[in-house]
PDB file of C-alpha atoms in Angstrom:
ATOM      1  CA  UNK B  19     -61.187 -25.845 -97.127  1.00 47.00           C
ATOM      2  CA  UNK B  20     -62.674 -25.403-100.693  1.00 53.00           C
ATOM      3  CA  UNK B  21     -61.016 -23.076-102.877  1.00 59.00           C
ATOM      4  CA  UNK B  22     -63.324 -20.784-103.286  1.00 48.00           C
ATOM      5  CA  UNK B  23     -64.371 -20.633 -99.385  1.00 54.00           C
ATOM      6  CA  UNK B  24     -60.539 -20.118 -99.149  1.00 58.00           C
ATOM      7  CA  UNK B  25     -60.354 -17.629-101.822  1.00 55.00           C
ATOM      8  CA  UNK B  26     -62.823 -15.471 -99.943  1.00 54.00           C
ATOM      9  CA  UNK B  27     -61.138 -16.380 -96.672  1.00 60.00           C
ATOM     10  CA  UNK B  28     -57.755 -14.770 -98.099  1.00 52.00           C
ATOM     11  CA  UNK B  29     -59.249 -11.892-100.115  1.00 65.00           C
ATOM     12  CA  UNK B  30     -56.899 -12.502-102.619  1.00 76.00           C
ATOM     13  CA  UNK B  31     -53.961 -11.918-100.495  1.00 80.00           C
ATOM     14  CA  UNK B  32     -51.316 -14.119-101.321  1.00 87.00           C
ATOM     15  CA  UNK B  33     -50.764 -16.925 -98.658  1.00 87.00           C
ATOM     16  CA  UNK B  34     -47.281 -15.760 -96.861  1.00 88.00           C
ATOM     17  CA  UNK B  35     -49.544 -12.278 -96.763  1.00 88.00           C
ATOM     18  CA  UNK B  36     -52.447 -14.416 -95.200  1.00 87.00           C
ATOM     19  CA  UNK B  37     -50.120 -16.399 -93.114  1.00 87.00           C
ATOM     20  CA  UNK B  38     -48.703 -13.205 -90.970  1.00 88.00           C
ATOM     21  CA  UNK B  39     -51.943 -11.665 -91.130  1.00 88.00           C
ATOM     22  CA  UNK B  40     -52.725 -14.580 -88.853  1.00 87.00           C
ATOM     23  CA  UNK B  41     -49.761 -14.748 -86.760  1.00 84.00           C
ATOM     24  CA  UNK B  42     -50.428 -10.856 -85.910  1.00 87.00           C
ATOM     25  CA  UNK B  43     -54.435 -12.357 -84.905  1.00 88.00           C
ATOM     26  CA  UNK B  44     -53.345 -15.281 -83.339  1.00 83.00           C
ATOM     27  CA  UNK B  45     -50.254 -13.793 -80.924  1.00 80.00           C
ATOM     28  CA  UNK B  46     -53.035 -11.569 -79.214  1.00 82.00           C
ATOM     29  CA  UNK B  47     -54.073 -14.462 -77.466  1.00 83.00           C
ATOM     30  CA  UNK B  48     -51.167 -16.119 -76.507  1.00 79.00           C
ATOM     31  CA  UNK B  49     -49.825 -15.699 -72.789  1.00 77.00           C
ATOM     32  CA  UNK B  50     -46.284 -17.328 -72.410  1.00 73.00           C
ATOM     33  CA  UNK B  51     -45.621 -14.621 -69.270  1.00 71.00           C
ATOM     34  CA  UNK B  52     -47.970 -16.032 -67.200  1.00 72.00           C
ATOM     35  CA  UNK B  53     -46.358 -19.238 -65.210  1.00 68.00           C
ATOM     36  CA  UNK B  54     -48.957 -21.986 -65.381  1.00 68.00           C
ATOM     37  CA  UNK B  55     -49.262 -25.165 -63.162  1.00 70.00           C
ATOM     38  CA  UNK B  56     -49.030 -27.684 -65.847  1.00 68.00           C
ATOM     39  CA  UNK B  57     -45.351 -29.474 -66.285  1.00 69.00           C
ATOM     40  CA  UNK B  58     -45.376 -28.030 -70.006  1.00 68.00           C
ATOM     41  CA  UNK B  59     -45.321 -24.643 -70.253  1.00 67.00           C
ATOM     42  CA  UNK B  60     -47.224 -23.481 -73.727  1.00 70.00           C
ATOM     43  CA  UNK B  61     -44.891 -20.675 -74.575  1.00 73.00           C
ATOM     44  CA  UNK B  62     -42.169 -23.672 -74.750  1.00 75.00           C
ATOM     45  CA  UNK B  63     -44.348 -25.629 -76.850  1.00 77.00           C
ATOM     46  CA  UNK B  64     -45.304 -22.563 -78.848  1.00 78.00           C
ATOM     47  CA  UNK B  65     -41.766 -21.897 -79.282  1.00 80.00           C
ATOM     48  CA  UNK B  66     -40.637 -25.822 -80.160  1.00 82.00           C
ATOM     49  CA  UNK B  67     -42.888 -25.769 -82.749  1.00 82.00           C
ATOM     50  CA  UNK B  68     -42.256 -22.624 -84.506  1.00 81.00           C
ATOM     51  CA  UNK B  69     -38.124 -23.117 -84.159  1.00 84.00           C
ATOM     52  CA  UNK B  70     -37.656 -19.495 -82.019  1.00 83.00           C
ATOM     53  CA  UNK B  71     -34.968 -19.115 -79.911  1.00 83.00           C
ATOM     54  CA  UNK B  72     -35.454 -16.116 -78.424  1.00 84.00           C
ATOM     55  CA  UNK B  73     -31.435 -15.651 -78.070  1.00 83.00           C
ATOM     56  CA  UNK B  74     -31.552 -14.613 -81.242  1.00 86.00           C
ATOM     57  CA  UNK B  75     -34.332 -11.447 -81.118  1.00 86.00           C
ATOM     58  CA  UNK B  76     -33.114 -10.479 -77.407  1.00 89.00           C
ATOM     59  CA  UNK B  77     -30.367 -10.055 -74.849  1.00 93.00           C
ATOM     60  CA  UNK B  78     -30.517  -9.890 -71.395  1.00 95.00           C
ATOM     61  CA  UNK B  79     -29.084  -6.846 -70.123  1.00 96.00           C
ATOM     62  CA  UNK B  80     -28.984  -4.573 -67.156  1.00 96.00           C
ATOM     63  CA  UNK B  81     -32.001  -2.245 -68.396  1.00 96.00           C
ATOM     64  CA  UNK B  82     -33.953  -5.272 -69.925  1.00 93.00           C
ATOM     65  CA  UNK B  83     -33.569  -7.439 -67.542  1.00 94.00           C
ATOM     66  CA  UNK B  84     -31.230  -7.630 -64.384  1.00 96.00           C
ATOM     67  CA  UNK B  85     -31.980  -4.091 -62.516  1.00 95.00           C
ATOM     68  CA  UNK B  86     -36.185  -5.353 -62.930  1.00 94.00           C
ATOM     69  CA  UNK B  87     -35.556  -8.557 -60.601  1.00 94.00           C
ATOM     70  CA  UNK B  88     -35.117  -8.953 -57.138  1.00 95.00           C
ATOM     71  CA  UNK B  89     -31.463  -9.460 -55.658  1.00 96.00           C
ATOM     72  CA  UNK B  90     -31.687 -12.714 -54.811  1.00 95.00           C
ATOM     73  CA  UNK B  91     -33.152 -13.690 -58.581  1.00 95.00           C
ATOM     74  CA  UNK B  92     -30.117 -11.627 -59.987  1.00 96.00           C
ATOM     75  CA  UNK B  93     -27.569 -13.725 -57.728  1.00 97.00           C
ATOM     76  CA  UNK B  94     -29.103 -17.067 -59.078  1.00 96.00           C
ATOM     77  CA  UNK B  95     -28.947 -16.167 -62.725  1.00 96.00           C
ATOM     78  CA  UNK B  96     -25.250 -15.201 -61.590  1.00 97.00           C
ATOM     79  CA  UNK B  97     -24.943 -18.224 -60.508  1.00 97.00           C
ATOM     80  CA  UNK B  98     -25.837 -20.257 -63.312  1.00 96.00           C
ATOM     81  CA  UNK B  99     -23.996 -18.258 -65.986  1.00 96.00           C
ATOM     82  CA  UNK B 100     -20.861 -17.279 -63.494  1.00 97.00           C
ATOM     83  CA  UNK B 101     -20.382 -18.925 -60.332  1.00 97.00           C
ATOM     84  CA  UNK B 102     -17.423 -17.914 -59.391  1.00 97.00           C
ATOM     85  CA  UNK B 103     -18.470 -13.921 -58.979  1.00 97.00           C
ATOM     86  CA  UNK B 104     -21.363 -14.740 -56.973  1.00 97.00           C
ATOM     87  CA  UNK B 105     -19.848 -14.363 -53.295  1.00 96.00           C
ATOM     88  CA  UNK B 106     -17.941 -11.056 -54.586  1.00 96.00           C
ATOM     89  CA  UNK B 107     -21.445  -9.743 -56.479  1.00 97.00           C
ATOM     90  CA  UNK B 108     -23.599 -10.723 -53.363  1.00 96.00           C
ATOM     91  CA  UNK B 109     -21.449  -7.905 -51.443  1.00 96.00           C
ATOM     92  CA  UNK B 110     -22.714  -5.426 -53.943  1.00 96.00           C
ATOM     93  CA  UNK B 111     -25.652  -3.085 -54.224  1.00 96.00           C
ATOM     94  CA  UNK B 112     -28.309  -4.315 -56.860  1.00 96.00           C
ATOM     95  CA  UNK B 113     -27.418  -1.657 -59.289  1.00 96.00           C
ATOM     96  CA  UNK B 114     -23.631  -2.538 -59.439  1.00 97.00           C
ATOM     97  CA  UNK B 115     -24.551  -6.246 -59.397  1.00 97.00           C
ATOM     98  CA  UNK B 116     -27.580  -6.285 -62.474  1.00 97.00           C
ATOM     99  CA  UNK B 117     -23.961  -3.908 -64.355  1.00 97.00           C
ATOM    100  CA  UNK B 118     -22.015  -6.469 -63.882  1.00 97.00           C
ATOM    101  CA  UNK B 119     -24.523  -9.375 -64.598  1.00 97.00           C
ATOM    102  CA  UNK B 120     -24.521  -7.426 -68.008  1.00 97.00           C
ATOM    103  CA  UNK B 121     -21.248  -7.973 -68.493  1.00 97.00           C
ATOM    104  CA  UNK B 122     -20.447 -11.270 -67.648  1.00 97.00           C
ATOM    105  CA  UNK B 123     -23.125 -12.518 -69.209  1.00 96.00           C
ATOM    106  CA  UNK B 124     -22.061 -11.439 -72.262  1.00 95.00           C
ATOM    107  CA  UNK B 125     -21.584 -14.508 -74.940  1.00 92.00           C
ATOM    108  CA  UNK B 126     -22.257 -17.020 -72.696  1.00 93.00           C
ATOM    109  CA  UNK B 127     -25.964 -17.768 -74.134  1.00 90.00           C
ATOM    110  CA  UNK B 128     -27.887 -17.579 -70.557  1.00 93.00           C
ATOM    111  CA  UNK B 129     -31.613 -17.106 -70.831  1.00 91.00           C
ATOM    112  CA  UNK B 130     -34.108 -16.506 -67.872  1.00 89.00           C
ATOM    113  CA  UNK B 131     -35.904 -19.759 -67.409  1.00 81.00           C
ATOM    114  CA  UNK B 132     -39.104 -18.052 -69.197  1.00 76.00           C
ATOM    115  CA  UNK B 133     -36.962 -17.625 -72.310  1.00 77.00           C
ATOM    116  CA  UNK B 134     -35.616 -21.475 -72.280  1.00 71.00           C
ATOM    117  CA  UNK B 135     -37.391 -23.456 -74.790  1.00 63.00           C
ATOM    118  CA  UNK B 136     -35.617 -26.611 -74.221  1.00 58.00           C
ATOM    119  CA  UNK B 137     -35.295 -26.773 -78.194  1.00 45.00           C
ATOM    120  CA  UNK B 138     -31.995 -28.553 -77.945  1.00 45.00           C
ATOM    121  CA  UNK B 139     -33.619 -32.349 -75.551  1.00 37.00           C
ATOM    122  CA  UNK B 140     -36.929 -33.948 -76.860  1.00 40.00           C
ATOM    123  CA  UNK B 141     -39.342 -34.076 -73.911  1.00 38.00           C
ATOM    124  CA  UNK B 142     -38.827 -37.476 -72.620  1.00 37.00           C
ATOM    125  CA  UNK B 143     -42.605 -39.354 -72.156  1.00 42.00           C
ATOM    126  CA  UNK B 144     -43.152 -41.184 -68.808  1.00 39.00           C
ATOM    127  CA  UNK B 145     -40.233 -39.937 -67.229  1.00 37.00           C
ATOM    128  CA  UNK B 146     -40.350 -40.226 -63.701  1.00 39.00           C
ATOM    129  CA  UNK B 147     -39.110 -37.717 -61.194  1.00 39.00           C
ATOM    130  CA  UNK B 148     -37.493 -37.899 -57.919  1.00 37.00           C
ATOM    131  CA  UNK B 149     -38.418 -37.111 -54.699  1.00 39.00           C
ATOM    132  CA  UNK B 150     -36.765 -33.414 -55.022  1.00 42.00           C
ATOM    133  CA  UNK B 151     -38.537 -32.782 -58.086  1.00 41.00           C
ATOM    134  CA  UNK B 152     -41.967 -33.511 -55.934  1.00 41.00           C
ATOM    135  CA  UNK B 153     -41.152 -30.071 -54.342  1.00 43.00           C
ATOM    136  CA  UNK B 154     -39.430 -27.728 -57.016  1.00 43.00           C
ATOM    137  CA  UNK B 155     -42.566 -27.005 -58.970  1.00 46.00           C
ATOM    138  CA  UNK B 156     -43.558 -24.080 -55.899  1.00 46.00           C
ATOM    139  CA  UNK B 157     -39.794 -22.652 -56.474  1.00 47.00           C
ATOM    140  CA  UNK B 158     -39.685 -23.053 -60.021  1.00 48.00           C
ATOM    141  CA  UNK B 159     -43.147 -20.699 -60.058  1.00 49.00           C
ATOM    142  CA  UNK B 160     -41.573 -18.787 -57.679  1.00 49.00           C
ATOM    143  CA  UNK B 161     -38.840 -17.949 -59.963  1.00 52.00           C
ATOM    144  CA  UNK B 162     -40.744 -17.847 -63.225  1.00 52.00           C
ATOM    145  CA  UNK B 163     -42.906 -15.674 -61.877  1.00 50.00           C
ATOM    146  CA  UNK B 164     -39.715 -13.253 -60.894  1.00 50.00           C
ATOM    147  CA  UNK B 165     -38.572 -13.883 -64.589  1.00 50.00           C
ATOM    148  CA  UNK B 166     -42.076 -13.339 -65.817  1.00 49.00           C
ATOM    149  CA  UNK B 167     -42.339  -9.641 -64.297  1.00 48.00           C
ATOM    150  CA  UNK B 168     -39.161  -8.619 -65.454  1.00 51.00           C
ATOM    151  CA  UNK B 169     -39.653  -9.393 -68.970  1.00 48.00           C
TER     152      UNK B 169
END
């Protein structure tokens, strides 16, 4: 951009100014609740490119989280961060179970699948998948979608 197109363009606000004036603009349009069809998910790709890990700006709790999914969603993420409560937990009501999701969830670094930005692997191109995989998109919306509402 010329300089003084891009003089106008800031109105003399200095450029970290003019760069989160933009990032306030821009987030407006950005939907990374919504589950999408496609294999890459733009939130993740958003949030790859920018460096967030949401772990750091939010913790899933019982109010935040837990008591706004169903049962069954709440015994999978119990599952995945503490298997060895979930026969004892599934005995529970949902109220006792999303308290003590809280707690043993606590340092262990779980995110709901909406939250994961995969920051850690490089997407691998031309991988192939396997015959499972050719049916796990329909739960994995399924489940983002439970994740989605919640958050």
């Amino acid at each position: 951009m010329p300089r003084l197109a891009s003089a106008n363009l800031r109105g003399g606000l200095p450029q970290d100014e003019l760069v989160r004036l933009l990032a306030v603009c821009v987030v407006a349009t950005v939907d990374v609740v919504t589950p999408r069809a496609a294999q890459h998910q733009p939130g993740t790709e958003l949030a790859q490119a920018v460096g967030l890990d949401m772990a750091t700006w939010w913790k899933p709790t019982a109010d935040s989280y837990f008591r706004h999914v169903s049962k069954a969603v709440l015994l999978e993420a119990v599952a995945q961060f503490a298997p060895e409560y979930v026969n004892r937990l599934a005995k529970l009501k949902k109220a006792d179970i999303a308290s003590e999701a809280e707690r043993l969830v606590e340092g262990t670094g779980w995110m709901p699948a909406v939250f994961e930005t995969g920051h850690d692997t490089e997407p691998q191109e031309g991988a192939q998948g396997t015959a499972n995989e050719a049916d796990a998109p329909e739960e994995a919306t399924k489940e983002e979608a439970a994740h989605a509402l919640a958050a």
